[in-house]
Short mmCIF file of C-alpha atoms in Angstrom, two decimals:
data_model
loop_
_atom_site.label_atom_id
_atom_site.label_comp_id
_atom_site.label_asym_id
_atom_site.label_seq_id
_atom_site.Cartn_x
_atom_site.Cartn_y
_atom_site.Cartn_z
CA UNK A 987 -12.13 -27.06 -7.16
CA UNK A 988 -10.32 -24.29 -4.69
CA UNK A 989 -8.29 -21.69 -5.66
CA UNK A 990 -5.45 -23.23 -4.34
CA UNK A 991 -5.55 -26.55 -5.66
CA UNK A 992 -6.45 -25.32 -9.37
CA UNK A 993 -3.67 -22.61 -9.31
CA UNK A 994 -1.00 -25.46 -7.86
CA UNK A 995 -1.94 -27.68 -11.11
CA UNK A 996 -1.60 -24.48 -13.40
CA UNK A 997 2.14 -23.73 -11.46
CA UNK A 998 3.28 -27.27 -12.19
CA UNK A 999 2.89 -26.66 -16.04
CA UNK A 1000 4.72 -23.45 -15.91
CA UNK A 1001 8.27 -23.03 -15.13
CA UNK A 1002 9.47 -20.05 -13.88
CA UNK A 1003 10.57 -17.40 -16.66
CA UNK A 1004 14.42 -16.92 -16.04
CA UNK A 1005 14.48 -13.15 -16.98
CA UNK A 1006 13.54 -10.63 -14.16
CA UNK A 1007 11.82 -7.27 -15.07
CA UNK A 1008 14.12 -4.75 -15.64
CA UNK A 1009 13.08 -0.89 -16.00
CA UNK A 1010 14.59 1.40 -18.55
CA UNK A 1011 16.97 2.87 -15.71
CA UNK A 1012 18.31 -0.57 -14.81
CA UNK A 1013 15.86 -1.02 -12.04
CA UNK A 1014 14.64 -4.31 -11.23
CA UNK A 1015 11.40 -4.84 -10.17
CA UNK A 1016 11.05 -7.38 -7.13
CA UNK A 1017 7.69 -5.89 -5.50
CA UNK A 1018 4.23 -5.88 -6.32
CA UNK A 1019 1.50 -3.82 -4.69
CA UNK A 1020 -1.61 -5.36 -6.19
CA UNK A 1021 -5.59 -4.03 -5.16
CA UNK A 1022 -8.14 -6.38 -4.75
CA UNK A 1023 -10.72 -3.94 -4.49
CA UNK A 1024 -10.94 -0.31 -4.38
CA UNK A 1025 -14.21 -0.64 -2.25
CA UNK A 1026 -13.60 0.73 1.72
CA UNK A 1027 -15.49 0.93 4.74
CA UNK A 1028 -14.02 4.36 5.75
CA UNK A 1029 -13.88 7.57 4.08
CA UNK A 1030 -10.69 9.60 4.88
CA UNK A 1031 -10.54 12.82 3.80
CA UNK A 1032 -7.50 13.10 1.83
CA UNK A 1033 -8.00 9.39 0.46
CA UNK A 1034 -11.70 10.11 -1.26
CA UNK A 1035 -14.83 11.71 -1.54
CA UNK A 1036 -17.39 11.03 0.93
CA UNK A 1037 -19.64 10.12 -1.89
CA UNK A 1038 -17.80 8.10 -3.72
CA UNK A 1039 -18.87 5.84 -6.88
CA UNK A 1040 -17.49 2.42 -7.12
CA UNK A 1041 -16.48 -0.02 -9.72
CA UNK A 1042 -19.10 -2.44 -11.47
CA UNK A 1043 -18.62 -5.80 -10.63
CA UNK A 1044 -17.59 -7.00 -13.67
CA UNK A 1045 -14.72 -5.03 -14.42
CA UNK A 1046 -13.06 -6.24 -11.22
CA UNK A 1047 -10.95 -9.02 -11.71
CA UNK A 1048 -12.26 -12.28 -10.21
CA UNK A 1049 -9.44 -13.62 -7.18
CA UNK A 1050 -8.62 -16.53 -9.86
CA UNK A 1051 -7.78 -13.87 -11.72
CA UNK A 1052 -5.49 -12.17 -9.55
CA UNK A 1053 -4.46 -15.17 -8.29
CA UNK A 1054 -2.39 -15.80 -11.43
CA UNK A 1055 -1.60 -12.09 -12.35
CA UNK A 1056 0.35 -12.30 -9.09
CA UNK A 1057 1.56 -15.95 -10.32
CA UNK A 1058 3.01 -14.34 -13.62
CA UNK A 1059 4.92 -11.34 -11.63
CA UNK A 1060 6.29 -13.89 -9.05
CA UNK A 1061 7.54 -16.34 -12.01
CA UNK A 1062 9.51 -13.11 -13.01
CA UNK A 1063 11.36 -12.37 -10.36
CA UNK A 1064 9.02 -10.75 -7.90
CA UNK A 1065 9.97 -11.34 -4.31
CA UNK A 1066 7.45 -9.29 -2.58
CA UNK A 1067 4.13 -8.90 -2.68
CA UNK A 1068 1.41 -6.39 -1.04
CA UNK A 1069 -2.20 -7.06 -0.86
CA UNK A 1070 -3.66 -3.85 -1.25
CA UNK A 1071 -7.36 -1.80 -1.28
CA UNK A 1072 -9.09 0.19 -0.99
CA UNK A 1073 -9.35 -2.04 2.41
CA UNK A 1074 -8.78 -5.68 1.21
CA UNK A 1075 -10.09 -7.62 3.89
CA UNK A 1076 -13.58 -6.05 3.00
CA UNK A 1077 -13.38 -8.46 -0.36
CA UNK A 1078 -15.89 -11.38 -0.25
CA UNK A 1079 -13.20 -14.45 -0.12
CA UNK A 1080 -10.22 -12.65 0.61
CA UNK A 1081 -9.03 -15.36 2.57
CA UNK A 1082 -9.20 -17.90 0.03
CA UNK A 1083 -7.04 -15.47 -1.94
CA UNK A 1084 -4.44 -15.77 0.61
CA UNK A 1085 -4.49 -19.16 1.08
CA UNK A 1086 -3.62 -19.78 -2.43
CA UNK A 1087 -1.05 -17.13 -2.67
CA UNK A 1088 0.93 -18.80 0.65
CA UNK A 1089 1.86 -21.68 -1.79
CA UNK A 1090 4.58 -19.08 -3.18
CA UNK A 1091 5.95 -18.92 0.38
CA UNK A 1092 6.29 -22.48 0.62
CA UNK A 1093 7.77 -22.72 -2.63
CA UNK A 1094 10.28 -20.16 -1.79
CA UNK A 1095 9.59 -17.93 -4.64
CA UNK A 1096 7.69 -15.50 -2.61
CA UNK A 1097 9.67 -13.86 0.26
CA UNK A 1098 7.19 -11.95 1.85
CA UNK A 1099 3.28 -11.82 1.68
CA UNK A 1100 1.93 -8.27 3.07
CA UNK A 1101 -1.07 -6.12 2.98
CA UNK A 1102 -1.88 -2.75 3.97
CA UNK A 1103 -4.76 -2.09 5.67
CA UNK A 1104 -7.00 0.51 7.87
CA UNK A 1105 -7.64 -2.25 10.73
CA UNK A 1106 -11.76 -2.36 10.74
CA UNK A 1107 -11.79 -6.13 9.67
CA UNK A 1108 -8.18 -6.80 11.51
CA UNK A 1109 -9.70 -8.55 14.88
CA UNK A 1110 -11.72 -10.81 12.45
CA UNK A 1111 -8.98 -12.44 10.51
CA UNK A 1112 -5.38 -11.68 11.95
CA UNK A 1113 -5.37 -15.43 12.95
CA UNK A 1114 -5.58 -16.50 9.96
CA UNK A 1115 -3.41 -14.56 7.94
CA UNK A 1116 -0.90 -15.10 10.45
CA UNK A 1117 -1.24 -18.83 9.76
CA UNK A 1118 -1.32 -18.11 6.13
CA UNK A 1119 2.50 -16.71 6.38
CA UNK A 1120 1.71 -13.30 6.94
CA UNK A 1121 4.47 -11.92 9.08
CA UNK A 1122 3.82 -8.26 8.72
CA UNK A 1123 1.26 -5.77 7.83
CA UNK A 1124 0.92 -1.92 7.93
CA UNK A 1125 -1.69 -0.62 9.16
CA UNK A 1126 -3.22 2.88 8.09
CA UNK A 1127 -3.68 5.14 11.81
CA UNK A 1128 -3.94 8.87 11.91
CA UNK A 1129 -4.36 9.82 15.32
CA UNK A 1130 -4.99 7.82 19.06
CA UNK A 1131 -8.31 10.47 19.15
CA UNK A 1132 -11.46 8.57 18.73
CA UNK A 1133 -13.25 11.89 17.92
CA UNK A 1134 -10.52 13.23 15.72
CA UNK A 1135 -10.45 9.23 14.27
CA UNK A 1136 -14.18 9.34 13.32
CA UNK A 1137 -13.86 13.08 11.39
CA UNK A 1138 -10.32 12.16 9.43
CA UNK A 1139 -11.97 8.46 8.69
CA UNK A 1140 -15.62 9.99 8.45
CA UNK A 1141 -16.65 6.26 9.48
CA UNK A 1142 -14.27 4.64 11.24
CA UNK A 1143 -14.33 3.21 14.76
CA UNK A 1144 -11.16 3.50 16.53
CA UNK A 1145 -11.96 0.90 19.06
CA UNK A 1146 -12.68 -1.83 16.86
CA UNK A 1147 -8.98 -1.13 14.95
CA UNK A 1148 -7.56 -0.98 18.58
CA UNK A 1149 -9.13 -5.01 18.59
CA UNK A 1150 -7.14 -5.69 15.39
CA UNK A 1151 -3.70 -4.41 16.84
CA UNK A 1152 -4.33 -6.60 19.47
CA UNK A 1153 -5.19 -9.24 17.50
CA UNK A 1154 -2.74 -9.13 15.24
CA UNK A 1155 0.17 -8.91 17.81
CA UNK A 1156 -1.52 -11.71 19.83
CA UNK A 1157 -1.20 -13.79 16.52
CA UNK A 1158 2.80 -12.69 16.26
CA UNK A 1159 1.79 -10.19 13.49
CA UNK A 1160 4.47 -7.58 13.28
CA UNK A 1161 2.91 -4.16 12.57
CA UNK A 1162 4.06 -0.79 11.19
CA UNK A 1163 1.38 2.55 11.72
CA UNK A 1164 1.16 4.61 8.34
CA UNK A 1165 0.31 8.04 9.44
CA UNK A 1166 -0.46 10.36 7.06
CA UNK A 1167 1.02 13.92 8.60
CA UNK A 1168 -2.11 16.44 8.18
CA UNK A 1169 -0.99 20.46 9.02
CA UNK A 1170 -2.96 21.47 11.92
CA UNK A 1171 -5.63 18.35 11.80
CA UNK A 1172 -2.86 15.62 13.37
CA UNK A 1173 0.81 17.06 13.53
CA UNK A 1174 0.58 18.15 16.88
CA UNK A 1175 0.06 14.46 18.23
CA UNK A 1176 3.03 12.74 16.46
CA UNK A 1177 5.10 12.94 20.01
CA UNK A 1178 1.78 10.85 21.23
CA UNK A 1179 2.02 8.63 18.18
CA UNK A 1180 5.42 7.41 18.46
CA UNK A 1181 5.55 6.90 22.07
CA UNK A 1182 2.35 4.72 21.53
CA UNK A 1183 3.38 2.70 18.51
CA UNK A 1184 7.00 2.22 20.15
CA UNK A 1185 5.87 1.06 23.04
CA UNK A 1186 4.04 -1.70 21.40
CA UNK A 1187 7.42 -2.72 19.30
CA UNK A 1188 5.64 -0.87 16.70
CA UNK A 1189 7.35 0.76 14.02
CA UNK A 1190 5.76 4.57 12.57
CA UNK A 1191 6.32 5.43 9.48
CA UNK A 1192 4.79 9.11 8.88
CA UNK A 1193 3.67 10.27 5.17
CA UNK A 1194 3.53 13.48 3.40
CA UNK A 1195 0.32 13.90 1.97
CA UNK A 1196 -0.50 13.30 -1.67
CA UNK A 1197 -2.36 14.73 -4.82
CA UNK A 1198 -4.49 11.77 -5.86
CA UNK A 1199 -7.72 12.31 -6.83
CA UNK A 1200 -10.13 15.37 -6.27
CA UNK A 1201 -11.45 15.55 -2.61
CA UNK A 1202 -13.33 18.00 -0.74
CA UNK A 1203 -10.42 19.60 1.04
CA UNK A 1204 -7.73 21.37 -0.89
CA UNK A 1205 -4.22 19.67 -0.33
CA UNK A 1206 -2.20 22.64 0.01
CA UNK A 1207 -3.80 23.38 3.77
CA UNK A 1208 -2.97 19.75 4.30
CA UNK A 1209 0.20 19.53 3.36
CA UNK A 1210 3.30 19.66 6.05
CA UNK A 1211 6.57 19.03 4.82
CA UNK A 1212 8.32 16.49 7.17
CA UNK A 1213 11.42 18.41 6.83
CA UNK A 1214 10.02 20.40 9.29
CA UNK A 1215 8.49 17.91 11.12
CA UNK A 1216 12.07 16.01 11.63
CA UNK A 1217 13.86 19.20 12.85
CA UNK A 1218 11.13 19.67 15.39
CA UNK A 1219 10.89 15.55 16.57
CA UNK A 1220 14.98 16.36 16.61
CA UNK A 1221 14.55 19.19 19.44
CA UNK A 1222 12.89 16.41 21.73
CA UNK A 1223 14.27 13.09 20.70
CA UNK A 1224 17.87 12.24 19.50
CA UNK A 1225 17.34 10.72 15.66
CA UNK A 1226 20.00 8.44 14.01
CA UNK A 1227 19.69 8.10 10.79
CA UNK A 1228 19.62 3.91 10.13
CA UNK A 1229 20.28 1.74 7.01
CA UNK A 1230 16.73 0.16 7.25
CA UNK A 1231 15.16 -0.50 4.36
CA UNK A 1232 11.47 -3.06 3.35
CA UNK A 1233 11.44 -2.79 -0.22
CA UNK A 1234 9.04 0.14 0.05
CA UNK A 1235 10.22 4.05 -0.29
CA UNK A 1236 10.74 4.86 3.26
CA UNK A 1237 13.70 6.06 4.65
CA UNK A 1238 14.14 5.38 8.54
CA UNK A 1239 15.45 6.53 11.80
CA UNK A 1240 16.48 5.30 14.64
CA UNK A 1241 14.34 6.94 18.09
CA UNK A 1242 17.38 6.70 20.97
CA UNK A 1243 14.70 7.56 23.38
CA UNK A 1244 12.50 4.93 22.83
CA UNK A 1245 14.86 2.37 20.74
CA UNK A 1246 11.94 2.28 17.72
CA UNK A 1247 12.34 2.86 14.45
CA UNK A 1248 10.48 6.03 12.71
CA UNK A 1249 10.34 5.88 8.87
CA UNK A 1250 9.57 8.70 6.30
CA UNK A 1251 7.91 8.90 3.50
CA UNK A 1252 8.46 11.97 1.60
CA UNK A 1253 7.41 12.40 -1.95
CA UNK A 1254 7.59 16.09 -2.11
CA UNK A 1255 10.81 17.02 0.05
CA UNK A 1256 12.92 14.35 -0.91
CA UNK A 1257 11.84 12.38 -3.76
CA UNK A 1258 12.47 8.72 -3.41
CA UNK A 1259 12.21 7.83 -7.22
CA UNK A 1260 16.01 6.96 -7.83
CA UNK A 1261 15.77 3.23 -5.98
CA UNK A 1262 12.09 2.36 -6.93
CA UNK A 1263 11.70 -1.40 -7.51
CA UNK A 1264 7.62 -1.25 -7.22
CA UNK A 1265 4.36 -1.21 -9.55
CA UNK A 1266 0.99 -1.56 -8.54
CA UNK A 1267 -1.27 -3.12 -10.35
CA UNK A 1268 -5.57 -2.14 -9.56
CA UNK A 1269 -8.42 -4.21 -9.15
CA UNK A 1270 -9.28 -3.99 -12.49
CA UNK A 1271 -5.84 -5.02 -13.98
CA UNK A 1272 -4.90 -2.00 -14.77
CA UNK A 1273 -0.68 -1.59 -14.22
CA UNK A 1274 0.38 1.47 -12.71
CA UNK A 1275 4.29 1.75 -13.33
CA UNK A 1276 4.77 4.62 -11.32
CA UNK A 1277 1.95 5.85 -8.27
CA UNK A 1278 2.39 9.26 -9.19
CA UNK A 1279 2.19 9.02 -13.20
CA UNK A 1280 -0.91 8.28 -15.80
CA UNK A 1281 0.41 5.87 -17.65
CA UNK A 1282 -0.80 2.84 -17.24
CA UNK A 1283 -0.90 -0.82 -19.15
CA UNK A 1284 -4.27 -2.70 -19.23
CA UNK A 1285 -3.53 -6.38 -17.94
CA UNK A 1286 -6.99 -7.26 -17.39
CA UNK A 1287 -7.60 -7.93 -21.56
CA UNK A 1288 -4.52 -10.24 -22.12
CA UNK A 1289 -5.56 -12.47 -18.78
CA UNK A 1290 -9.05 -12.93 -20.42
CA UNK A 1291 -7.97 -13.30 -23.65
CA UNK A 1292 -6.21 -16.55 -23.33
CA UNK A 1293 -5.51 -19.18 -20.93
CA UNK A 1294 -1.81 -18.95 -21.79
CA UNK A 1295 0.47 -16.44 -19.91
CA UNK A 1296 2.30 -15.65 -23.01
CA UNK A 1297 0.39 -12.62 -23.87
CA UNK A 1298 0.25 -11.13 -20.17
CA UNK A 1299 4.15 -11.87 -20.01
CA UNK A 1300 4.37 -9.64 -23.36
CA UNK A 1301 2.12 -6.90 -21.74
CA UNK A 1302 4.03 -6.48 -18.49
CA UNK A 1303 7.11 -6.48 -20.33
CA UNK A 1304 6.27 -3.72 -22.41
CA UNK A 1305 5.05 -2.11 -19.76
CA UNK A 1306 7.94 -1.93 -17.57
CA UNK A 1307 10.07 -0.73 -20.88
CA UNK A 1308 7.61 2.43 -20.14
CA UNK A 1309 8.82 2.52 -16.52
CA UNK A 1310 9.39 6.48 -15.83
CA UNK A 1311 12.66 7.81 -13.74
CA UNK A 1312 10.57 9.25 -10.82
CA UNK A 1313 6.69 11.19 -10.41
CA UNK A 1314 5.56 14.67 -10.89
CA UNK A 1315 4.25 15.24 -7.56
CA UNK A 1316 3.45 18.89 -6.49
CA UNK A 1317 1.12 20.40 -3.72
CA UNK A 1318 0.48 24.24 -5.24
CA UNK A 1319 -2.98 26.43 -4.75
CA UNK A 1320 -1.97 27.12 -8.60
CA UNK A 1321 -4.88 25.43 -10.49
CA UNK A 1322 -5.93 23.22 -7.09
CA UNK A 1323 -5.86 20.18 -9.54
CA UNK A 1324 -4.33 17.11 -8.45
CA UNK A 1325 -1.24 16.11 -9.89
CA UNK A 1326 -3.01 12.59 -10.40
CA UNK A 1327 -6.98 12.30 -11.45
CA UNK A 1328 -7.09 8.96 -9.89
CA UNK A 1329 -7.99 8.43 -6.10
CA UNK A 1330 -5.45 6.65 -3.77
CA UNK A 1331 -8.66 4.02 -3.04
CA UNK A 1332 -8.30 3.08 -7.15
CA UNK A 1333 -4.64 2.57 -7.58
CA UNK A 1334 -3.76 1.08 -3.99
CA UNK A 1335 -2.09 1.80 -0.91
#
């Protein structure tokens, strides 16, 4: 039996639960980032380690499994959901995964199906996700410099992701570049960026960097604040502030010059805690109520321990009771810990 037709027979014997998830701050949560794997074919440096050690099999969840983890979010309200990695479209049967998770879009309980991703498997399957109900996708690109591509990815081609933005806009895929602002690796090329991704009806969205996980490269010679970045984009384009928003924590501008929009995400320089409606939720089942927090609920026991929601409903509500006001990010040479143990890879894009 397929995922899909299993899952629809599972649906049809459980209602939809009329309470949404409300945090302790009177936040409702109507988006879901969830990780399928935390597995990736690239390596970029202020992502992971180069040498990184990945999760056992077994404590991944199975995509039946997160098939109806996502079921149990969307039955409470969740409108939007993210398909996360690591890279996702490196997990074996990711496509059957989406397949089964388009019956929420038919339904009309799912608005919008995404997934982030860093483009090496794009060319491959933007087709089909486009047929799936995939409208739009972000896709992780730190510079147009094949050289400078390869030594911020460590592995990556830039070609072959160049193949899956074609692709993907060839399938009527809209896309949004994630570039993640690096002081003196990247920041000199934004100009470049913009006037590429614009001209390809692109939006950019650029991103401070964060402290996830120890790396190789200490954060604090990384780290650019993109208030500084705006007032210099401001000296050669005229920016108008626009009330633009996809459910994520980005806060956009219009570009006069080229009529595209260019979001920010800024974490340290202007936290964006006060409207979150997110959690992310990892491969394992483990639910992250806030990216930049430790505390976490484990999901992964109550969907194994019986075939009955009721006990995964419980956990997630609890969980979201926990729900903190906003992170604890800070970039400081003071102690050169992160402010998170966990790598970005583990929790999600």
């Amino acid at each position: 039996m397929s995922i899909i037709s299993k899952f629809s027979q599972a649906d049809a014997q459980r209602a939809p639960t009329a309470s949404p998830l409300v945090d302790p701050f009177g936040r409702t949560i109507s988006y879901v980032r969830v990780s399928v794997t935390d597995r990736c074919d690239m390596r970029c440096v202020y992502c992971m380690s180069e040498d990184m050690n990945f999760l056992p099999k077994r404590d991944v969840l199975t995509l039946e499994e997160l098939d109806r983890l996502c079921t149990a979010f969307i039955n409470r309200g969740v409108s939007r959901l993210r398909i996360t990695g690591g890279e996702p479209l490196v997990r074996r049967g990711i496509l059957s995964f989406f397949t089964s998770l388009s019956r929420h879009l038919e339904s009309g309980l799912l608005r919008e199906l995404t997934l982030t991703t860093n483009g090496s498997q794009l060319a491959a399957h933007a087709a089909d996700l486009a047929a799936l109900g995939v409208r739009r996708l972000n896709l992780s690109m730190d510079t147009l410099d094949a050289q400078k591509f390869r030594t911020i990815t460590r592995w990556g081609d830039l070609s072959q992701v160049m193949r899956g933005v074609d692709a993907a806009q060839t399938a009527g895929i809209a896309l949004k570049i994630n570039m993640v602002v690096l002081k003196g690796v990247n920041d000199a090329e934004i100009p470049a960026m913009l006037e590429w991704a614009h001209g390809r009806e692109m939006d950019l969205t650029l991103i401070e960097v964060m402290p996830l996980g120890s790396i190789e490269a200490e954060r604090v010679d990384q780290f650019l604040p993109l208030t500084i970045v705006e007032q210099q984009l401001s000296q050669r384009y005229t920016l108008q502030p626009i009330d633009y928003k996809t459910g994520g924590p980005a806060r956009y501008l219009r570009v006069a010059e080229t009529g595209g929009r260019l979001g920010l995400i800024t974490p340290h320089t202007h936290n964006f805690c006060e409207g979150c409606n997110r959690v992310r939720v990892t491969c394992t089942g483990t639910l992250y109520m806030c990216l930049g927090q430790e505390d976490a609920a484990d999901l992964r026991a109550p969907l194994r321990a019986s075939q009955s929601d009721d006990l995964l409903n419980e956990t997630i509500e609890a969980a979201i009771a926990r729900k903190p006001k906003g992170h604890d990010f800070i970039v400081d040479r003071k102690g050169a810990k992160p402010a998170v143990t966990r790598h970005m890879s583990v929790t999600g894009g």
